[in-house]
Amino acid sequence: MSDGELVLRSTRVITPEGTRAASVAVSAGTITAVLPYDAEVPAGARLEDVGEHVLLPGLVDTHVHVNDPGRTEWEGFWTATRAAAAGGITTLVDMPLNSLPPTTTVDHLRTKKAVAADKAHIDVGFWGGALPDNVKDLRPLHEAGVFGFKAFLSPSGVDEFPHLDQDRLARSLAEIASFGGLLIVHAEDPHHLGAAPQQGGPKYADFLASRPRDAEDTAIAQLIAQAKRLDARVHVLHLSSSDALPLIAAAKAEGVRITVETCPHYLTLTAEEVPDGASEFKCCPPIRESANQDLLWQALADGTIDCVVTDHSPSTADLKTDDFATAWGGISGLQLSLAAVWTQARRRGHGLEDVVRWMSTRTAALVGLDRKGAIEAGRDADFAVLAPDETFTVDPAALQHRNRVTAYAGKTLHGVVKSTWLRGERIVADGEFTDPKGELLTRTP
Ligand SMILES: [Zn+2]
């Protein structure tokens, strides 16, 4: 057998032109051709026939908090990338916080890469961070290959990652625009948060009232204004408030360079179902009402929202107390995101092609990874093999996440990932993993 020659065959291959029976030829980790289903397998090539299971491009999750080094007890590269692989994700981009150090200087980036190098089961890239005092570090980080810069407009939850006020935002954004970079933003306005009732305690309704929609809407309006003024490229992280959708749609129509993501938990869980004290459901901005959720789905369908990412942000179980005010805010979703989104998507009449567009093609495009995000010649041979009609019930004990706290416990989901492939190698099948084969990615200049 010649080196790495492989043909993957399925009656349902999701390609940019639609779903069809096909044979995908792979050589040395790259897709060389998408051939007719019954194409002859070249002499020496290995055939992997996955039957009626769907072959889709490996998902690209651009919003993951790995927390390694420094808060490795919360999550780490080994566990996060195994969980991702088990869920059909083949590329993740790591957020610049809650690791110690945060990824806010080239030195810190080097530290993070050294930690990740031997542990990555899938490909890993890095975001940089924009802090009030690191404007001088932004260009060097860009040149060192980060995919863009994250900023908070309200307190981040960790002291070492302070937020930007509007003046600092303008300064950082101008610098980032000067080298054609991308700013990704946690958009909640601190003044609106400050004015909201801060009741505390175990009642979800009180927590929801403490993070009102207008905090998101205002911050997004301000961000749009800044992006427009500076002709800068910005991305809204984890949109929850459907009230912001008209603003975003208008900005896009006007040509403002803005993209938007939302997350599986906003699309599949509702405020109405969160039990009091259940802080595994706490994240910021919060999970809102089901009527809000319907509008987020509509916005995905019409393109106002571009993509879906996990915002996987775990902590140790002891920080998930029953007081919503003080419990750690973050939901773990890496291993379950595809199944969670697919379960709702099919119920709402969407196809797997849509899910692939939201969770692979558009996220790859967001960070300029033109070798990822689609099954077509010239791209990396990254795949998930999915049984879309099979169901499973979420058992926290079966998760690869370091901390098995999950808001999805007990839910029955559609879509079982049978195997995941990275550059033509099967990295997990039926819970069995190979040694880490992931690479550390840098932005394509
Ligand atoms: Zn996040």
Coordinates of N, CA and C in Angstrom, one line a residue, residues 8-187:
L8 N -12.5 6.5 1.3 CA -13.7 6.4 2.3 C -14.9 6.5 1.4
R9 N -15.8 5.5 1.6 CA -17.0 5.3 0.8 C -18.2 5.4 1.7
S10 N -19.2 6.2 1.3 CA -20.5 6.3 2.0 C -21.6 6.5 1.1
T11 N -22.8 6.1 1.4 CA -24.0 6.4 0.6 C -24.4 7.9 0.8
R12 N -23.8 8.5 1.9 CA -24.2 9.9 2.2 C -23.0 10.7 2.6
V13 N -22.4 11.3 1.6 CA -21.2 12.2 1.9 C -21.7 13.6 1.7
I14 N -21.4 14.4 2.7 CA -21.9 15.8 2.7 C -20.8 16.7 2.0
T15 N -21.0 17.1 0.8 CA -20.1 17.9 0.1 C -20.7 19.3 -0.1
P16 N -19.9 20.3 -0.5 CA -20.4 21.7 -0.7 C -21.5 21.7 -1.7
E17 N -21.6 20.7 -2.6 CA -22.7 20.7 -3.6 C -23.9 19.9 -3.1
G18 N -23.8 19.4 -1.9 CA -25.0 18.6 -1.4 C -24.5 17.2 -0.9
T19 N -25.6 16.4 -0.5 CA -25.3 15.1 0.0 C -25.4 14.1 -1.1
R20 N -24.4 13.2 -1.3 CA -24.6 12.2 -2.3 C -23.7 10.9 -1.9
A21 N -24.0 9.8 -2.6 CA -23.2 8.6 -2.5 C -21.9 8.9 -3.2
A22 N -20.8 8.7 -2.5 CA -19.5 9.0 -3.1 C -18.3 8.2 -2.5
S23 N -17.2 8.2 -3.2 CA -16.0 7.7 -2.6 C -15.0 8.8 -2.5
V24 N -14.4 9.0 -1.3 CA -13.5 10.1 -1.1 C -12.1 9.6 -1.1
A25 N -11.3 10.0 -2.1 CA -9.9 9.6 -2.2 C -9.0 10.5 -1.4
V26 N -8.1 9.8 -0.6 CA -7.3 10.5 0.3 C -5.8 10.1 0.1
S27 N -4.9 11.0 0.0 CA -3.5 10.7 -0.1 C -2.7 11.6 0.8
A28 N -1.9 11.0 1.6 CA -1.0 11.7 2.5 C -1.8 12.8 3.3
G29 N -3.0 12.4 3.8 CA -3.7 13.2 4.7 C -4.6 14.3 4.0
T30 N -4.5 14.3 2.7 CA -5.3 15.4 2.0 C -6.3 14.7 1.1
I31 N -7.5 15.3 1.0 CA -8.5 14.8 0.0 C -8.0 15.1 -1.4
T32 N -7.9 14.0 -2.2 CA -7.5 14.3 -3.6 C -8.6 14.3 -4.6
A33 N -9.7 13.7 -4.3 CA -10.8 13.7 -5.2 C -12.1 13.2 -4.5
V34 N -13.2 13.7 -4.9 CA -14.5 13.1 -4.5 C -15.1 12.5 -5.7
L35 N -15.1 11.1 -5.7 CA -15.4 10.3 -6.9 C -16.8 9.7 -6.8
P36 N -17.3 9.2 -7.9 CA -18.5 8.5 -7.9 C -18.5 7.3 -6.9
Y37 N -19.6 7.0 -6.3 CA -19.7 5.9 -5.3 C -19.0 4.7 -5.7
D38 N -19.2 4.2 -6.9 CA -18.7 2.9 -7.3 C -17.4 3.1 -8.1
A39 N -16.7 4.2 -7.9 CA -15.4 4.4 -8.5 C -14.4 3.2 -8.1
E40 N -13.6 2.8 -9.0 CA -12.6 1.8 -8.8 C -11.6 2.3 -7.7
V41 N -11.3 1.4 -6.8 CA -10.3 1.8 -5.7 C -8.9 1.5 -6.4
P42 N -8.1 2.6 -6.3 CA -6.8 2.4 -7.0 C -6.0 1.3 -6.3
A43 N -5.2 0.6 -7.1 CA -4.4 -0.5 -6.6 C -3.5 0.0 -5.5
G44 N -3.5 -0.8 -4.4 CA -2.7 -0.4 -3.3 C -3.4 0.5 -2.3
A45 N -4.5 1.1 -2.6 CA -5.3 1.9 -1.7 C -6.2 1.1 -0.8
R46 N -6.4 1.6 0.4 CA -7.3 0.9 1.4 C -8.7 1.4 1.3
L47 N -9.7 0.5 1.2 CA -11.1 1.0 1.2 C -11.7 0.9 2.6
E48 N -12.3 2.0 3.0 CA -13.1 2.0 4.2 C -14.5 2.4 3.8
D49 N -15.4 1.4 3.9 CA -16.8 1.6 3.5 C -17.6 1.8 4.8
V50 N -18.1 3.0 5.0 CA -18.9 3.2 6.2 C -20.4 3.0 6.0
G51 N -20.7 2.4 4.8 CA -22.1 2.1 4.5 C -23.0 3.3 4.5
E52 N -24.1 3.2 5.3 CA -25.1 4.3 5.2 C -24.8 5.4 6.3
H53 N -23.8 5.2 7.0 CA -23.4 6.3 8.0 C -23.0 7.5 7.1
V54 N -23.3 8.7 7.7 CA -23.0 9.9 7.0 C -21.5 10.3 7.2
L55 N -20.9 10.6 6.1 CA -19.5 11.2 6.1 C -19.6 12.7 6.0
L56 N -19.2 13.3 7.1 CA -19.2 14.8 7.1 C -17.9 15.4 7.4
P57 N -17.6 16.6 7.0 CA -16.3 17.2 7.4 C -16.2 17.3 8.9
G58 N -15.0 17.0 9.4 CA -14.8 17.2 10.9 C -15.2 18.6 11.3
L59 N -15.8 18.7 12.4 CA -16.3 20.1 12.9 C -15.1 20.9 13.3
V60 N -15.3 22.2 13.2 CA -14.3 23.2 13.6 C -14.9 24.1 14.7
D61 N -14.4 23.9 15.9 CA -15.0 24.6 17.0 C -14.1 25.8 17.4
T62 N -14.5 27.0 17.1 CA -13.6 28.1 17.3 C -13.7 28.8 18.7
H63 N -14.5 28.1 19.6 CA -14.7 28.7 20.9 C -14.6 27.7 22.0
V64 N -13.4 27.4 22.5 CA -13.1 26.4 23.5 C -12.2 27.0 24.6
H65 N -12.5 26.8 25.8 CA -11.6 27.2 26.9 C -10.9 25.9 27.4
V66 N -9.7 25.7 27.1 CA -9.0 24.5 27.5 C -8.4 24.7 28.9
N67 N -8.0 25.9 29.2 CA -7.6 26.3 30.6 C -6.2 25.7 31.0
D68 N -5.4 25.3 30.1 CA -4.2 24.6 30.3 C -3.0 25.4 29.7
P69 N -2.0 25.7 30.5 CA -1.7 25.4 31.9 C -2.4 26.3 32.8
G70 N -2.3 26.0 34.1 CA -2.7 27.0 35.1 C -4.0 26.6 35.8
R71 N -5.0 26.2 35.0 CA -6.3 25.7 35.6 C -6.6 24.3 35.0
T72 N -5.5 23.5 35.0 CA -5.6 22.2 34.3 C -6.6 21.3 35.1
E73 N -6.9 21.6 36.3 CA -7.9 20.8 37.0 C -9.3 21.1 36.5
W74 N -9.4 22.2 35.8 CA -10.7 22.5 35.1 C -10.9 21.7 33.8
E75 N -9.8 21.7 33.0 CA -9.8 21.0 31.7 C -8.3 21.1 31.3
G76 N -8.0 20.3 30.3 CA -6.6 20.3 29.8 C -6.6 19.9 28.3
F77 N -5.5 20.0 27.6 CA -5.5 19.7 26.2 C -5.7 18.2 26.0
W78 N -5.2 17.3 26.8 CA -5.4 15.9 26.6 C -6.9 15.6 26.7
T79 N -7.6 16.0 27.7 CA -9.0 15.6 27.9 C -9.9 16.4 27.0
A80 N -9.6 17.7 26.8 CA -10.5 18.5 25.9 C -10.5 18.0 24.5
T81 N -9.3 17.6 24.0 CA -9.2 17.2 22.6 C -9.7 15.8 22.4
R82 N -9.6 15.0 23.4 CA -10.3 13.6 23.3 C -11.8 13.8 23.3
A83 N -12.3 14.6 24.2 CA -13.8 14.9 24.2 C -14.2 15.4 22.8
A84 N -13.5 16.3 22.3 CA -13.8 16.9 21.0 C -13.8 15.8 19.9
A85 N -12.8 15.0 19.9 CA -12.7 14.0 18.9 C -13.8 13.0 19.0
A86 N -14.2 12.7 20.2 CA -15.3 11.8 20.4 C -16.6 12.4 19.9
G87 N -16.7 13.7 19.9 CA -17.9 14.4 19.4 C -17.8 14.8 17.9
G88 N -16.8 14.4 17.2 CA -16.7 14.7 15.7 C -16.0 16.0 15.4
I89 N -15.4 16.6 16.4 CA -14.7 17.8 16.2 C -13.2 17.5 15.9
T90 N -12.7 18.1 14.8 CA -11.3 17.8 14.4 C -10.3 19.0 14.6
T91 N -10.9 20.2 14.8 CA -10.1 21.4 15.0 C -10.8 22.2 16.1
L92 N -10.0 22.7 17.0 CA -10.5 23.7 18.0 C -9.6 24.8 18.0
V93 N -10.1 26.0 18.4 CA -9.3 27.2 18.6 C -9.6 27.6 20.1
D94 N -8.4 27.7 20.8 CA -8.4 27.8 22.2 C -8.6 29.3 22.6
M95 N -9.4 29.6 23.6 CA -9.6 30.9 24.1 C -8.4 31.4 24.9
P96 N -8.1 32.7 25.0 CA -6.9 33.2 25.6 C -7.0 33.2 27.2
L97 N -8.2 33.0 27.7 CA -8.4 32.9 29.1 C -9.1 31.6 29.4
N98 N -9.0 31.0 30.4 CA -8.8 30.9 31.8 C -7.6 30.1 32.1
S99 N -6.7 30.0 31.1 CA -5.4 29.4 31.5 C -4.5 30.5 32.2
L100 N -3.5 30.0 32.8 CA -2.5 30.9 33.5 C -1.1 30.4 32.9
P101 N -0.4 31.3 32.1 CA -0.8 32.6 31.8 C -1.9 32.7 30.7
P102 N -2.7 33.8 30.7 CA -3.6 34.0 29.5 C -2.7 34.3 28.3
T103 N -3.3 34.1 27.1 CA -2.6 34.2 25.9 C -2.6 35.7 25.4
T104 N -1.8 36.5 26.1 CA -1.8 37.9 25.9 C -0.4 38.5 25.5
T105 N 0.6 37.6 25.4 CA 1.9 38.1 24.9 C 2.4 36.9 24.1
V106 N 3.4 37.1 23.2 CA 4.0 36.1 22.4 C 4.7 35.0 23.4
D107 N 5.3 35.5 24.4 CA 5.8 34.6 25.4 C 4.8 33.6 26.0
H108 N 3.7 34.2 26.3 CA 2.6 33.3 26.9 C 2.1 32.3 25.8
L109 N 2.0 32.8 24.6 CA 1.6 31.9 23.5 C 2.6 30.7 23.4
R110 N 3.8 31.0 23.5 CA 4.9 30.0 23.4 C 4.7 29.0 24.6
T111 N 4.4 29.5 25.8 CA 4.1 28.6 26.9 C 2.9 27.7 26.6
K112 N 1.9 28.2 26.1 CA 0.7 27.4 25.8 C 1.0 26.4 24.8
K113 N 1.7 26.7 23.7 CA 2.0 25.8 22.7 C 2.8 24.6 23.2
A114 N 3.8 24.9 24.1 CA 4.6 23.9 24.6 C 3.8 22.9 25.4
V115 N 2.8 23.4 26.1 CA 1.9 22.5 26.9 C 1.0 21.7 26.0
A116 N 0.5 22.3 25.0 CA -0.4 21.6 24.1 C 0.2 20.6 23.2
A117 N 1.5 20.8 22.8 CA 2.1 20.1 21.7 C 1.9 18.5 21.8
D118 N 2.2 17.9 22.9 CA 2.2 16.5 22.9 C 0.8 15.9 23.3
K119 N -0.2 16.8 23.6 CA -1.4 16.3 24.1 C -2.6 16.4 23.2
A120 N -2.4 17.1 22.0 CA -3.5 17.4 21.2 C -3.9 16.2 20.3
H121 N -5.1 15.7 20.6 CA -5.7 14.6 19.7 C -6.3 15.1 18.4
I122 N -6.6 16.4 18.4 CA -7.1 17.1 17.2 C -6.2 18.3 16.9
D123 N -6.4 19.0 15.8 CA -5.7 20.2 15.5 C -6.1 21.3 16.4
V124 N -5.2 22.1 16.9 CA -5.5 23.2 17.8 C -4.8 24.5 17.4
G125 N -5.6 25.5 17.4 CA -5.1 26.9 17.1 C -5.4 27.8 18.4
F126 N -4.9 29.0 18.3 CA -5.0 29.8 19.5 C -5.6 31.2 19.2
W127 N -6.4 31.7 20.0 CA -6.8 33.1 20.0 C -5.8 33.9 20.9
G128 N -5.6 35.2 20.6 CA -4.9 36.0 21.5 C -5.9 36.8 22.4
G129 N -5.4 37.5 23.4 CA -6.3 38.3 24.2 C -6.0 39.8 24.1
A130 N -7.0 40.7 24.0 CA -6.8 42.1 24.0 C -7.2 42.6 25.4
L131 N -6.2 43.1 26.1 CA -6.4 43.7 27.5 C -6.2 45.2 27.5
P132 N -6.6 45.9 28.5 CA -6.4 47.3 28.6 C -5.0 47.7 28.4
D133 N -4.0 46.9 28.8 CA -2.6 47.3 28.7 C -1.7 46.5 27.8
N134 N -2.3 45.8 26.8 CA -1.4 45.1 25.9 C -1.5 45.4 24.4
V135 N -1.8 46.7 24.1 CA -2.0 47.1 22.7 C -0.7 46.8 22.0
K136 N 0.5 47.0 22.6 CA 1.8 46.8 22.0 C 2.0 45.3 21.7
D137 N 1.3 44.4 22.3 CA 1.5 43.0 22.1 C 0.7 42.4 21.0
L138 N -0.3 43.2 20.5 CA -1.3 42.6 19.5 C -0.6 42.3 18.2
R139 N 0.1 43.2 17.6 CA 0.8 42.9 16.3 C 1.7 41.7 16.4
P140 N 2.6 41.7 17.4 CA 3.5 40.5 17.5 C 2.7 39.2 17.7
L141 N 1.6 39.2 18.4 CA 0.8 38.0 18.5 C 0.2 37.6 17.2
H142 N -0.3 38.6 16.5 CA -0.8 38.4 15.1 C 0.3 37.7 14.2
E143 N 1.5 38.3 14.3 CA 2.6 37.8 13.4 C 3.0 36.4 13.9
A144 N 2.8 36.1 15.2 CA 3.1 34.7 15.7 C 2.0 33.7 15.4
G145 N 0.9 34.2 14.8 CA 0.0 33.2 14.2 C -1.3 33.0 15.0
V146 N -1.7 33.9 16.0 CA -3.0 33.7 16.6 C -4.0 34.1 15.5
F147 N -5.3 33.6 15.7 CA -6.3 33.7 14.7 C -7.1 35.0 14.9
G148 N -6.8 35.8 16.0 CA -7.5 37.0 16.2 C -7.5 37.3 17.7
F149 N -8.3 38.2 18.2 CA -8.1 38.7 19.6 C -9.5 38.7 20.3
K150 N -9.5 38.2 21.5 CA -10.7 38.3 22.2 C -10.7 39.4 23.2
A151 N -11.8 40.1 23.3 CA -11.9 41.1 24.4 C -13.3 41.0 25.1
F152 N -13.3 41.4 26.3 CA -14.6 41.5 27.1 C -14.9 43.0 27.2
L153 N -16.2 43.2 27.2 CA -16.7 44.6 27.5 C -17.3 44.7 28.9
S154 N -17.3 43.6 29.6 CA -17.7 43.6 31.0 C -16.8 42.6 31.7
P155 N -16.8 42.5 33.1 CA -15.8 41.7 33.7 C -15.9 40.2 33.3
S156 N -14.7 39.6 33.1 CA -14.6 38.3 32.5 C -14.8 37.2 33.4
G157 N -14.7 37.4 34.7 CA -14.9 36.3 35.7 C -13.5 35.9 36.2
V158 N -12.4 36.3 35.6 CA -11.1 36.1 36.2 C -10.3 37.4 36.2
D159 N -9.6 37.6 37.3 CA -8.9 38.9 37.5 C -7.8 39.2 36.5
E160 N -7.2 38.2 36.0 CA -6.0 38.4 35.1 C -6.4 38.8 33.7
F161 N -7.7 38.8 33.5 CA -8.2 39.2 32.1 C -9.2 40.3 32.2
P162 N -8.8 41.5 32.5 CA -9.7 42.7 32.7 C -10.4 43.1 31.3
H163 N -11.5 43.7 31.5 CA -12.3 44.1 30.3 C -11.9 45.4 29.8
L164 N -12.4 45.7 28.5 CA -12.1 47.0 27.9 C -13.3 47.9 28.1
D165 N -13.0 49.2 28.4 CA -14.1 50.2 28.3 C -14.1 50.7 26.9
Q166 N -15.0 51.6 26.6 CA -15.2 52.0 25.2 C -13.9 52.6 24.6
D167 N -13.2 53.4 25.4 CA -12.0 54.1 24.9 C -10.9 53.0 24.6
R168 N -10.8 52.1 25.5 CA -9.8 51.0 25.3 C -10.2 50.1 24.1
L169 N -11.5 49.9 24.0 CA -11.9 49.1 22.9 C -11.6 49.8 21.6
A170 N -11.8 51.1 21.5 CA -11.5 51.8 20.3 C -10.0 51.7 20.0
R171 N -9.2 51.8 21.0 CA -7.7 51.8 20.8 C -7.3 50.4 20.3
S172 N -7.7 49.4 21.0 CA -7.3 48.0 20.5 C -7.9 47.7 19.1
L173 N -9.1 48.1 18.9 CA -9.7 47.8 17.6 C -9.0 48.5 16.5
A174 N -8.6 49.8 16.7 CA -7.8 50.5 15.7 C -6.5 49.8 15.4
E175 N -5.8 49.3 16.4 CA -4.6 48.6 16.2 C -4.8 47.4 15.4
I176 N -5.8 46.6 15.8 CA -6.1 45.3 15.2 C -6.5 45.5 13.7
A177 N -7.2 46.6 13.5 CA -7.6 46.9 12.1 C -6.4 47.3 11.2
S178 N -5.4 47.9 11.9 CA -4.3 48.4 11.2 C -3.5 47.2 10.5
F179 N -3.6 46.0 11.1 CA -2.9 44.9 10.4 C -3.9 43.9 9.9
G180 N -5.2 44.3 9.7 CA -6.2 43.4 9.1 C -6.6 42.3 10.0
G181 N -6.5 42.4 11.3 CA -6.9 41.3 12.2 C -8.4 41.3 12.5
L182 N -8.7 40.3 13.4 CA -10.1 40.1 13.8 C -10.3 40.3 15.3
L183 N -11.3 41.0 15.7 CA -11.6 41.2 17.1 C -12.8 40.4 17.4
I184 N -12.8 39.5 18.4 CA -13.9 38.7 18.8 C -14.3 39.2 20.2
V185 N -15.6 39.4 20.4 CA -16.1 40.2 21.6 C -17.1 39.5 22.4
H186 N -16.9 39.4 23.7 CA -17.9 39.1 24.7 C -18.7 40.4 24.9
A187 N -19.9 40.5 24.3 CA -20.6 41.7 24.3 C -21.8 41.7 25.3

